Amino acid sequence: MANHADNNSSEPAEYVPPVEDDRLAERLAAITEEEAEARARALRAGLSDYELAEEDAAVLEYDEDDEDYEPYVAAPPALAVIGRPNVGKSTLVNRITRSKEAVVEDVPGVTRDRVSYDAEWNGKDFTLVDTGGWEQDARGMHKRVAEQAEMAVDEADAVVFVVDGLVGATAVDEAVVRMLRRKKKPVLLVANKVDAPSHMSEVYGLWNLGLGEPYPVSALHGTGTGDLLDAAVKALPEFAEHGGMVPTGGPRRVALVGRPNVGKSSLLNKLAGSERVVVDAVAGTTMDPVDEFIELGGQTWRFVDTAGIRRRQHMASGSEYYAMLRTQRALDKAEVAVVLLSVEDPVSEQDVRIIQMAVDSGRALVIAYNKWDLMDEERRYYLEREVSRDLAHIAWAPRVNVSALTGWHKDKLAPALETSLASWGRRISTGRLNAFLGELVAATPHPVRGGKQPRILFATQPSTKPPRFVLFTTGFLDPGYRRFITRRLRETFDFTGSPIEVSMRVREKRKRK
């Protein structure tokens, strides 16, 4: 007895019958729901003649998913963490969130964007916002990083200002204090890296900054963070001042993925209508996944900009390696992936690998071709050839042509996302599924192999997101025939934009006693 899965990745050519019957939909429409359900019950009862494994029970018995909309609630308050570079802000964020979400490396400037994380302390939910290092006279990319940190303060309900407790207040710290006074937000002063009582001499001097009592903590070891969080939740209001309303289940989550410098951050900024993410001509500017709530197509989405994936995971090192892990984690948390491709460059092996990474994660999928407004007719001709050759295995994914720079066709993104997510959550009734397979196999039976012809005894869809189908059979189905079934499932029930999985469970007939 064996279980075999067939996910729709690129494989050898599928089985194509000599003469394919295209009247399947017409024949299915002629079967009533009552007839389909009666046929499925009979097939299900017939499985009692076969040796079933213990895990088959969970597949054969499931409850329909409850897809009701949930009410909206006010967004939780936001707590921004700011300070000059390399004082341990991201380490403190990881300590508060009890995770290793924020990229940390022993060099300044690893964090560049303002990055939001869900956090909780003593039953109080809040959003923790990590920022890049604030510098008064920064230029170039560092100036944009500082601007992001200042915007985080503008949108926060309270601020944690982190200084190096071993160094004491610097001129840059004093400049941060002047900026914070202009913002008129509640501020908690944190002296980080205080690992021993002997380090307290520098902490006492921080009273001179005029921000009240400093909180000595060690973000690395966790000491002092409890007192800091107690004070932080007291300073936070019940709801976010700038957060608006969000569904209790959370907005649909969208991950923006792709190679470095294909325009992911530019697209997020255009969708947000503000400079939400640091954008620079240097590839690899984004290191942490960056969340943003976006109003698009009449609803709120939670977009996540991710680090560009430039190489295989085992070839990456340092902060790039951890950024790649966080990109994978962002994909795992998302519901739909938007893979951004640049039409200026040929479809590369890395593009194909990133797309397959999204498919393997089981996410719904949309392919967005960026910089379309810059493409001429000659490049369009070659691009179509590359798509037909290299991306034929994901021809089921919706395709959107956009310009992240100008916002051209950004309104077409929401319908594509909705289409993919609807397919991702689609469930086919057991009766309709078995009626489909019965008509399909009758018209195009499995080829005879070695004098035997495997039969499909019963089929069910035990789960969605992504849709997963299980076929109980009397023998192995050829891989090509399984791909043929997958393709006809897509065509008949419209799974545009969603990977689907078809697996089989070969079961033998019970021996008569």
Short mmCIF file of C-alpha atoms in Angstrom, two decimals:
data_model
loop_
_atom_site.label_atom_id
_atom_site.label_comp_id
_atom_site.label_asym_id
_atom_site.label_seq_id
_atom_site.Cartn_x
_atom_site.Cartn_y
_atom_site.Cartn_z
CA MET A 1 0.00 0.00 0.00
CA ALA A 2 1.39 3.42 -0.87
CA ASN A 3 0.51 7.09 -1.03
CA HIS A 4 1.82 9.10 -3.96
CA ALA A 5 1.47 12.87 -4.42
CA ASP A 6 1.56 14.65 -7.74
CA ASN A 7 1.94 18.41 -7.39
CA ASN A 8 1.66 20.32 -10.64
CA SER A 9 5.30 21.28 -11.09
CA SER A 10 7.23 20.96 -14.34
CA GLU A 11 7.44 17.27 -15.31
CA PRO A 12 7.56 15.23 -18.53
CA ALA A 13 4.69 15.58 -20.97
CA GLU A 14 1.29 14.53 -19.65
CA TYR A 15 -0.88 11.75 -21.02
CA VAL A 16 -2.96 12.91 -23.97
CA PRO A 17 -5.63 10.50 -25.26
CA PRO A 18 -5.77 9.86 -29.01
CA VAL A 19 -9.16 11.57 -29.30
CA GLU A 20 -10.12 13.81 -26.39
CA ASP A 21 -13.82 14.24 -25.65
CA ASP A 22 -14.57 17.96 -25.12
CA ARG A 23 -18.21 17.44 -24.06
CA LEU A 24 -17.34 16.72 -20.44
CA ALA A 25 -18.89 19.93 -19.09
CA GLU A 26 -22.09 19.25 -21.03
CA ARG A 27 -22.41 15.74 -19.61
CA LEU A 28 -21.65 16.93 -16.09
CA ALA A 29 -24.32 19.62 -16.33
CA ALA A 30 -26.87 16.93 -17.13
CA ILE A 31 -26.20 15.18 -13.81
CA THR A 32 -28.23 16.61 -10.92
CA GLU A 33 -26.72 17.21 -7.48
CA GLU A 34 -28.92 14.45 -6.04
CA GLU A 35 -27.69 11.97 -8.65
CA ALA A 36 -24.08 12.99 -8.09
CA GLU A 37 -24.34 12.63 -4.30
CA ALA A 38 -26.08 9.26 -4.59
CA ARG A 39 -23.33 8.00 -6.89
CA ALA A 40 -20.64 9.25 -4.49
CA ARG A 41 -22.32 7.50 -1.52
CA ALA A 42 -22.38 4.24 -3.44
CA LEU A 43 -18.70 4.55 -4.36
CA ARG A 44 -17.84 5.45 -0.76
CA ALA A 45 -19.70 2.38 0.50
CA GLY A 46 -17.79 0.25 -2.01
CA LEU A 47 -14.51 1.15 -0.25
CA SER A 48 -15.53 -1.21 2.57
CA ASP A 49 -14.42 -4.07 0.30
CA TYR A 50 -10.85 -2.74 0.36
CA GLU A 51 -8.06 -2.68 2.94
CA LEU A 52 -8.02 0.91 4.23
CA ALA A 53 -5.28 2.40 6.38
CA GLU A 54 -5.93 4.24 9.66
CA GLU A 55 -5.06 7.62 8.12
CA ASP A 56 -7.74 7.15 5.42
CA ALA A 57 -10.49 7.90 7.96
CA ALA A 58 -9.37 11.53 8.33
CA VAL A 59 -9.40 11.95 4.55
CA LEU A 60 -12.82 10.43 4.08
CA GLU A 61 -14.53 12.42 6.85
CA TYR A 62 -14.22 16.21 6.95
CA ASP A 63 -16.34 19.25 7.73
CA GLU A 64 -16.98 21.96 5.15
CA ASP A 65 -14.96 25.12 5.81
CA ASP A 66 -16.82 28.09 7.27
CA GLU A 67 -16.08 30.98 4.88
CA ASP A 68 -18.25 33.62 6.55
CA TYR A 69 -16.86 37.15 6.66
CA GLU A 70 -15.71 38.35 10.05
CA PRO A 71 -16.49 41.80 11.48
CA TYR A 72 -13.99 44.65 11.47
CA VAL A 73 -12.17 45.82 14.60
CA ALA A 74 -9.86 48.73 15.38
CA ALA A 75 -6.16 48.14 14.72
CA PRO A 76 -3.91 47.57 17.77
CA PRO A 77 -1.65 50.46 18.87
CA ALA A 78 1.84 50.86 17.40
CA LEU A 79 5.12 51.03 19.35
CA ALA A 80 8.10 52.29 17.30
CA VAL A 81 11.69 51.34 18.19
CA ILE A 82 14.20 53.97 17.06
CA GLY A 83 17.81 54.99 17.69
CA ARG A 84 21.10 55.50 15.94
CA PRO A 85 22.68 52.58 14.01
CA ASN A 86 23.95 49.48 15.82
CA VAL A 87 22.56 50.12 19.30
CA GLY A 88 20.63 46.81 19.27
CA LYS A 89 17.14 47.84 18.10
CA SER A 90 16.51 44.66 16.08
CA THR A 91 17.87 42.49 18.90
CA LEU A 92 15.41 44.17 21.26
CA VAL A 93 12.59 43.63 18.75
CA ASN A 94 13.44 39.92 18.57
CA ARG A 95 13.46 39.75 22.36
CA ILE A 96 10.03 41.42 22.66
CA THR A 97 8.46 39.30 19.90
CA ARG A 98 10.15 36.14 21.26
CA SER A 99 11.40 35.32 17.78
CA LYS A 100 14.27 35.86 15.37
CA GLU A 101 12.16 37.69 12.81
CA ALA A 102 14.30 40.83 12.54
CA VAL A 103 17.60 40.44 10.66
CA VAL A 104 20.51 41.00 13.07
CA GLU A 105 24.18 41.26 12.12
CA ASP A 106 27.18 42.80 13.88
CA VAL A 107 27.48 45.64 11.38
CA PRO A 108 25.50 48.90 11.33
CA GLY A 109 22.77 49.51 8.77
CA VAL A 110 21.32 46.01 8.29
CA THR A 111 17.77 47.23 9.00
CA ARG A 112 16.71 49.82 6.40
CA ASP A 113 12.92 49.92 6.29
CA ARG A 114 10.38 50.26 9.06
CA VAL A 115 9.21 46.71 9.68
CA SER A 116 6.07 45.77 11.64
CA TYR A 117 5.65 42.73 13.90
CA ASP A 118 2.72 41.49 15.96
CA ALA A 119 3.56 41.55 19.67
CA GLU A 120 1.82 40.94 23.01
CA TRP A 121 2.59 41.63 26.65
CA ASN A 122 0.38 40.63 29.58
CA GLY A 123 -2.66 40.25 27.35
CA LYS A 124 -2.12 43.57 25.51
CA ASP A 125 -1.74 43.23 21.74
CA PHE A 126 0.27 45.86 19.89
CA THR A 127 2.27 46.34 16.70
CA LEU A 128 6.04 46.65 17.18
CA VAL A 129 7.81 48.69 14.49
CA ASP A 130 11.55 48.15 13.95
CA THR A 131 13.41 50.92 12.13
CA GLY A 132 16.78 51.61 10.56
CA GLY A 133 19.38 53.76 12.29
CA TRP A 134 18.51 57.47 12.56
CA GLU A 135 21.30 59.85 11.57
CA GLN A 136 20.97 63.63 11.45
CA ASP A 137 23.19 64.46 8.46
CA ALA A 138 22.81 61.22 6.52
CA ARG A 139 23.06 61.20 2.73
CA GLY A 140 21.92 58.87 -0.05
CA MET A 141 20.37 55.60 1.10
CA HIS A 142 21.15 56.38 4.76
CA LYS A 143 19.09 59.56 4.48
CA ARG A 144 16.10 57.58 3.20
CA VAL A 145 16.57 55.08 6.04
CA ALA A 146 16.42 57.97 8.53
CA GLU A 147 13.29 59.31 6.83
CA GLN A 148 11.63 55.90 7.25
CA ALA A 149 12.46 55.94 10.96
CA GLU A 150 10.96 59.41 11.33
CA MET A 151 7.78 58.32 9.51
CA ALA A 152 7.53 55.39 11.92
CA VAL A 153 7.51 57.89 14.81
CA ASP A 154 4.79 59.93 13.07
CA GLU A 155 2.53 56.87 12.79
CA ALA A 156 3.34 55.37 16.21
CA ASP A 157 1.33 55.78 19.39
CA ALA A 158 4.45 55.57 21.59
CA VAL A 159 8.21 55.36 21.00
CA VAL A 160 11.03 53.29 22.47
CA PHE A 161 14.27 55.26 22.04
CA VAL A 162 17.29 52.94 22.31
CA VAL A 163 20.79 54.16 23.17
CA ASP A 164 24.00 52.23 23.84
CA GLY A 165 24.20 51.96 27.63
CA LEU A 166 27.96 51.32 27.52
CA VAL A 167 28.69 54.45 25.48
CA GLY A 168 26.17 56.90 26.90
CA ALA A 169 24.52 59.76 25.02
CA THR A 170 26.21 60.87 21.80
CA ALA A 171 25.65 63.92 19.61
CA VAL A 172 23.47 61.79 17.33
CA ASP A 173 21.38 60.65 20.32
CA GLU A 174 20.85 64.29 21.31
CA ALA A 175 19.70 65.05 17.75
CA VAL A 176 17.19 62.16 18.01
CA VAL A 177 15.88 63.68 21.25
CA ARG A 178 15.28 67.02 19.51
CA MET A 179 13.37 65.23 16.74
CA LEU A 180 11.26 63.31 19.29
CA ARG A 181 10.34 66.47 21.16
CA ARG A 182 8.92 67.91 17.93
CA LYS A 183 6.74 64.81 17.48
CA LYS A 184 5.18 65.08 20.97
CA LYS A 185 4.75 61.32 21.41
CA PRO A 186 5.19 59.32 24.65
CA VAL A 187 8.85 58.21 24.74
CA LEU A 188 10.51 55.46 26.77
CA LEU A 189 14.30 55.82 26.98
CA VAL A 190 16.15 52.48 26.89
CA ALA A 191 19.82 51.97 27.77
CA ASN A 192 20.73 48.73 25.98
CA LYS A 193 23.72 46.41 26.49
CA VAL A 194 23.62 46.86 30.29
CA ASP A 195 24.70 43.36 31.30
CA ALA A 196 26.21 44.05 34.74
CA PRO A 197 25.82 46.50 37.69
CA SER A 198 29.18 48.03 36.77
CA HIS A 199 27.62 49.36 33.55
CA MET A 200 25.12 51.54 35.40
CA SER A 201 27.45 54.56 35.69
CA GLU A 202 26.75 55.54 32.08
CA VAL A 203 23.00 54.92 32.53
CA TYR A 204 22.66 57.56 35.26
CA GLY A 205 24.03 60.19 32.88
CA LEU A 206 21.13 59.57 30.47
CA TRP A 207 18.82 61.50 32.79
CA ASN A 208 20.37 64.61 31.22
CA LEU A 209 18.54 63.88 27.93
CA GLY A 210 15.35 65.07 29.59
CA LEU A 211 13.24 62.04 28.66
CA GLY A 212 12.68 60.79 32.18
CA GLU A 213 13.98 57.63 33.81
CA PRO A 214 16.09 55.41 31.51
CA TYR A 215 15.29 51.70 31.46
CA PRO A 216 18.50 49.61 31.64
CA VAL A 217 18.10 46.43 29.60
CA SER A 218 20.11 43.73 27.91
CA ALA A 219 18.28 42.87 24.71
CA LEU A 220 20.73 40.01 24.18
CA HIS A 221 20.02 38.34 27.53
CA GLY A 222 16.53 39.69 28.24
CA THR A 223 17.22 41.42 31.56
CA GLY A 224 15.12 44.51 32.21
CA THR A 225 12.78 44.00 29.26
CA GLY A 226 9.83 43.10 31.51
CA ASP A 227 9.91 46.47 33.28
CA LEU A 228 10.23 48.22 29.92
CA LEU A 229 7.20 46.41 28.48
CA ASP A 230 5.12 47.11 31.59
CA ALA A 231 5.77 50.82 31.06
CA ALA A 232 5.22 50.56 27.30
CA VAL A 233 1.74 49.03 27.51
CA LYS A 234 0.73 51.71 30.04
CA ALA A 235 1.83 54.41 27.56
CA LEU A 236 -0.07 52.85 24.65
CA PRO A 237 -3.73 53.72 23.96
CA GLU A 238 -6.35 51.02 23.50
CA PHE A 239 -6.35 51.32 19.70
CA ALA A 240 -4.01 52.77 17.06
CA GLU A 241 -4.47 56.44 16.24
CA HIS A 242 -3.56 55.88 12.57
CA GLY A 243 -4.41 52.18 12.17
CA GLY A 244 -8.02 52.36 10.97
CA MET A 245 -10.21 49.24 10.94
CA VAL A 246 -9.09 45.72 10.03
CA PRO A 247 -11.00 42.40 9.82
CA THR A 248 -10.73 40.26 12.94
CA GLY A 249 -9.30 37.48 10.81
CA GLY A 250 -6.83 39.97 9.33
CA PRO A 251 -6.65 41.29 5.75
CA ARG A 252 -5.67 38.85 3.01
CA ARG A 253 -1.88 38.52 3.07
CA VAL A 254 0.13 39.11 -0.10
CA ALA A 255 3.88 38.43 -0.42
CA LEU A 256 5.86 40.37 -3.04
CA VAL A 257 8.77 38.18 -4.15
CA GLY A 258 11.32 38.24 -6.91
CA ARG A 259 14.97 38.79 -7.76
CA PRO A 260 16.76 41.86 -6.38
CA ASN A 261 16.03 45.17 -8.09
CA VAL A 262 12.97 44.05 -10.10
CA GLY A 263 10.86 46.78 -8.47
CA LYS A 264 9.17 45.12 -5.47
CA SER A 265 9.74 48.06 -3.13
CA SER A 266 8.81 50.59 -5.82
CA LEU A 267 5.55 48.74 -6.45
CA LEU A 268 4.72 48.65 -2.73
CA ASN A 269 5.39 52.40 -2.47
CA LYS A 270 3.14 53.09 -5.45
CA LEU A 271 0.34 50.94 -4.03
CA ALA A 272 0.70 52.57 -0.61
CA GLY A 273 0.74 56.06 -2.11
CA SER A 274 3.82 56.98 -0.03
CA GLU A 275 7.53 56.24 0.30
CA ARG A 276 6.81 53.26 2.55
CA VAL A 277 9.99 51.33 1.69
CA VAL A 278 13.56 52.42 1.02
CA VAL A 279 14.23 52.27 -2.73
CA ASP A 280 17.74 52.48 -4.13
CA ALA A 281 19.48 51.50 -7.35
CA VAL A 282 21.70 49.18 -5.29
CA ALA A 283 20.31 45.64 -5.52
CA GLY A 284 19.39 44.06 -2.18
CA THR A 285 18.26 47.23 -0.38
CA THR A 286 15.39 45.41 1.38
CA MET A 287 16.60 42.94 4.01
CA ASP A 288 13.57 42.39 6.31
CA PRO A 289 10.05 41.59 5.10
CA VAL A 290 8.10 44.87 5.25
CA ASP A 291 4.34 44.81 6.01
CA GLU A 292 1.93 47.48 4.83
CA PHE A 293 -1.86 47.69 4.76
CA ILE A 294 -2.95 48.66 1.24
CA GLU A 295 -6.38 49.78 0.03
CA LEU A 296 -6.83 48.17 -3.37
CA GLY A 297 -9.95 47.21 -5.30
CA GLY A 298 -12.28 48.29 -2.50
CA GLN A 299 -10.69 46.19 0.25
CA THR A 300 -7.70 46.17 2.58
CA TRP A 301 -4.75 43.89 1.83
CA ARG A 302 -1.65 43.20 3.90
CA PHE A 303 1.27 43.40 1.47
CA VAL A 304 4.71 42.15 2.48
CA ASP A 305 7.76 43.36 0.57
CA THR A 306 10.54 40.76 0.85
CA ALA A 307 14.27 40.64 0.28
CA GLY A 308 15.30 39.87 -3.29
CA ILE A 309 16.45 36.28 -3.75
CA ARG A 310 19.67 36.33 -5.72
CA ARG A 311 21.05 32.82 -5.28
CA ARG A 312 20.35 29.36 -3.89
CA GLN A 313 19.91 29.24 -0.13
CA HIS A 314 23.01 27.12 0.50
CA MET A 315 25.14 29.67 -1.39
CA ALA A 316 23.98 32.69 0.67
CA SER A 317 25.76 33.85 3.81
CA GLY A 318 25.47 36.41 6.62
CA SER A 319 22.50 38.75 6.64
CA GLU A 320 21.61 37.67 3.09
CA TYR A 321 21.11 34.09 4.29
CA TYR A 322 18.83 35.17 7.16
CA ALA A 323 16.95 37.59 4.89
CA MET A 324 16.28 34.64 2.57
CA LEU A 325 14.95 32.58 5.47
CA ARG A 326 12.62 35.44 6.38
CA THR A 327 11.45 35.67 2.79
CA GLN A 328 10.52 31.98 2.93
CA ARG A 329 8.75 32.57 6.26
CA ALA A 330 6.86 35.52 4.76
CA LEU A 331 5.76 33.25 1.91
CA ASP A 332 4.61 30.61 4.38
CA LYS A 333 2.52 33.21 6.25
CA ALA A 334 1.06 34.70 3.06
CA GLU A 335 -2.00 33.49 1.22
CA VAL A 336 -1.01 34.65 -2.25
CA ALA A 337 2.39 35.39 -3.79
CA VAL A 338 2.94 38.07 -6.39
CA VAL A 339 6.13 37.15 -8.25
CA LEU A 340 7.56 40.23 -9.92
CA LEU A 341 9.53 39.79 -13.16
CA SER A 342 11.32 42.57 -15.03
CA VAL A 343 10.46 42.64 -18.75
CA GLU A 344 13.83 44.28 -19.43
CA ASP A 345 15.66 41.06 -18.55
CA PRO A 346 15.26 37.56 -20.00
CA VAL A 347 13.38 35.07 -17.82
CA SER A 348 16.21 33.58 -15.76
CA GLU A 349 16.78 30.33 -13.96
CA GLN A 350 16.46 32.30 -10.70
CA ASP A 351 13.03 33.63 -11.77
CA VAL A 352 11.88 30.05 -12.40
CA ARG A 353 13.29 28.94 -9.05
CA ILE A 354 11.49 31.73 -7.17
CA ILE A 355 8.19 30.87 -8.88
CA GLN A 356 8.63 27.22 -7.97
CA MET A 357 9.39 28.27 -4.38
CA ALA A 358 6.00 30.03 -4.25
CA VAL A 359 4.23 27.01 -5.77
CA ASP A 360 5.97 24.60 -3.39
CA SER A 361 4.83 26.80 -0.49
CA GLY A 362 1.26 26.08 -1.58
CA ARG A 363 0.39 29.75 -2.05
CA ALA A 364 -1.99 31.18 -4.62
CA LEU A 365 0.00 32.84 -7.39
CA VAL A 366 -0.01 35.96 -9.56
CA ILE A 367 2.77 36.80 -12.03
CA ALA A 368 3.41 40.54 -12.43
CA TYR A 369 5.57 41.79 -15.31
CA ASN A 370 7.12 45.10 -14.23
CA LYS A 371 8.42 47.97 -16.42
CA TRP A 372 5.93 47.02 -19.14
CA ASP A 373 5.69 50.67 -20.21
CA LEU A 374 9.36 50.59 -21.24
CA MET A 375 9.09 47.53 -23.51
CA ASP A 376 9.28 47.76 -27.29
CA GLU A 377 7.76 45.36 -29.83
CA GLU A 378 10.97 43.40 -30.38
CA ARG A 379 11.40 42.69 -26.66
CA ARG A 380 7.71 41.75 -26.40
CA TYR A 381 8.18 39.11 -29.11
CA TYR A 382 11.14 37.53 -27.30
CA LEU A 383 9.43 37.77 -23.90
CA GLU A 384 6.42 35.80 -25.15
CA ARG A 385 8.77 33.10 -26.44
CA GLU A 386 10.56 32.96 -23.06
CA VAL A 387 7.24 32.71 -21.20
CA SER A 388 6.04 29.88 -23.49
CA ARG A 389 9.32 28.03 -23.07
CA ASP A 390 10.24 28.59 -19.42
CA LEU A 391 6.93 29.29 -17.65
CA ALA A 392 4.58 26.87 -19.39
CA HIS A 393 4.23 24.88 -16.15
CA ILE A 394 2.50 27.85 -14.47
CA ALA A 395 0.34 28.91 -17.40
CA TRP A 396 -2.56 28.69 -14.92
CA ALA A 397 -1.33 31.75 -12.99
CA PRO A 398 -2.97 35.13 -13.77
CA ARG A 399 -0.63 37.55 -15.51
CA VAL A 400 -0.61 41.30 -14.85
CA ASN A 401 1.49 43.83 -16.78
CA VAL A 402 2.38 46.81 -14.58
CA SER A 403 4.73 49.73 -14.09
CA ALA A 404 5.86 50.15 -10.48
CA LEU A 405 7.34 53.55 -11.33
CA THR A 406 4.19 55.13 -12.77
CA GLY A 407 1.48 52.92 -11.24
CA TRP A 408 0.24 51.93 -14.71
CA HIS A 409 -2.28 49.05 -14.48
CA LYS A 410 -1.91 48.72 -10.69
CA ASP A 411 -5.72 48.57 -10.56
CA LYS A 412 -5.58 45.25 -12.43
CA LEU A 413 -3.70 43.64 -9.54
CA ALA A 414 -6.72 43.36 -7.20
CA PRO A 415 -8.91 41.33 -9.63
CA ALA A 416 -5.99 38.95 -10.26
CA LEU A 417 -5.45 38.51 -6.51
CA GLU A 418 -9.17 37.89 -5.94
CA THR A 419 -9.28 35.31 -8.76
CA SER A 420 -6.29 33.39 -7.41
CA LEU A 421 -7.54 33.44 -3.82
CA ALA A 422 -11.03 32.30 -4.86
CA SER A 423 -9.45 29.30 -6.62
CA TRP A 424 -7.13 28.69 -3.65
CA GLY A 425 -10.12 28.31 -1.33
CA ARG A 426 -12.42 26.46 -3.76
CA ARG A 427 -13.96 23.16 -2.66
CA ILE A 428 -15.65 20.72 -5.02
CA SER A 429 -18.42 18.63 -3.52
CA THR A 430 -17.69 14.93 -3.26
CA GLY A 431 -20.64 14.11 -5.49
CA ARG A 432 -19.62 16.52 -8.25
CA LEU A 433 -15.97 15.40 -8.04
CA ASN A 434 -16.79 11.71 -8.45
CA ALA A 435 -19.28 12.48 -11.25
CA PHE A 436 -16.50 14.38 -13.03
CA LEU A 437 -14.03 11.52 -12.68
CA GLY A 438 -16.61 8.96 -13.74
CA GLU A 439 -17.35 10.84 -16.97
CA LEU A 440 -13.67 11.59 -17.59
CA VAL A 441 -12.50 8.00 -17.15
CA ALA A 442 -15.40 6.66 -19.22
CA ALA A 443 -14.39 8.90 -22.13
CA THR A 444 -10.61 8.53 -21.72
CA PRO A 445 -9.75 5.42 -19.69
CA HIS A 446 -6.33 4.77 -18.23
CA PRO A 447 -4.14 2.77 -20.65
CA VAL A 448 -3.67 -0.95 -19.95
CA ARG A 449 -0.21 -1.71 -18.55
CA GLY A 450 1.01 -5.31 -18.31
CA GLY A 451 -2.50 -6.62 -18.85
CA LYS A 452 -3.89 -4.57 -15.96
CA GLN A 453 -5.91 -1.37 -15.91
CA PRO A 454 -6.05 0.51 -12.56
CA ARG A 455 -9.45 1.86 -11.52
CA ILE A 456 -10.37 4.94 -9.51
CA LEU A 457 -12.58 3.69 -6.69
CA PHE A 458 -13.45 6.97 -5.02
CA ALA A 459 -12.22 10.57 -4.84
CA THR A 460 -12.50 13.31 -2.24
CA GLN A 461 -11.14 16.78 -1.54
CA PRO A 462 -10.06 16.78 2.12
CA SER A 463 -8.67 20.32 2.20
CA THR A 464 -8.34 23.68 0.50
CA LYS A 465 -5.72 26.45 0.52
CA PRO A 466 -4.37 24.91 -1.67
CA PRO A 467 -6.98 22.44 -2.98
CA ARG A 468 -5.91 18.86 -2.37
CA PHE A 469 -7.58 15.85 -3.97
CA VAL A 470 -7.11 12.23 -2.97
CA LEU A 471 -7.90 9.34 -5.34
CA PHE A 472 -8.40 5.83 -3.98
CA THR A 473 -7.29 3.44 -6.72
CA THR A 474 -6.73 -0.25 -7.37
CA GLY A 475 -3.27 0.35 -8.83
CA PHE A 476 -0.71 3.00 -9.74
CA LEU A 477 -1.86 5.68 -12.15
CA ASP A 478 0.73 6.73 -14.69
CA PRO A 479 2.25 10.16 -13.85
CA GLY A 480 1.10 11.41 -17.25
CA TYR A 481 -2.48 10.28 -16.58
CA ARG A 482 -2.46 12.03 -13.18
CA ARG A 483 -1.33 15.24 -14.90
CA PHE A 484 -4.12 14.74 -17.43
CA ILE A 485 -6.65 14.51 -14.56
CA THR A 486 -5.12 17.63 -12.97
CA ARG A 487 -5.42 19.61 -16.19
CA ARG A 488 -9.06 18.60 -16.70
CA LEU A 489 -9.81 19.48 -13.05
CA ARG A 490 -8.43 22.96 -13.73
CA GLU A 491 -10.44 23.38 -16.92
CA THR A 492 -13.70 22.06 -15.51
CA PHE A 493 -13.73 23.74 -12.09
CA ASP A 494 -11.56 26.81 -12.83
CA PHE A 495 -8.58 26.72 -10.51
CA THR A 496 -6.97 29.77 -12.12
CA GLY A 497 -4.13 31.06 -9.95
CA SER A 498 -3.92 28.19 -7.47
CA PRO A 499 -1.63 25.16 -7.33
CA ILE A 500 -3.60 21.96 -6.87
CA GLU A 501 -2.40 18.63 -5.59
CA VAL A 502 -3.68 15.27 -6.76
CA SER A 503 -2.46 12.26 -4.77
CA MET A 504 -3.43 8.63 -4.93
CA ARG A 505 -3.81 5.89 -2.39
CA VAL A 506 -3.48 2.41 -3.80
CA ARG A 507 -5.66 0.02 -1.82
CA GLU A 508 -6.00 -3.74 -2.22
CA LYS A 509 -9.21 -5.72 -1.99
CA ARG A 510 -9.91 -7.47 1.28
CA LYS A 511 -9.14 -11.18 1.27
CA ARG A 512 -12.12 -13.41 1.77
CA LYS A 513 -12.01 -15.47 4.92
#
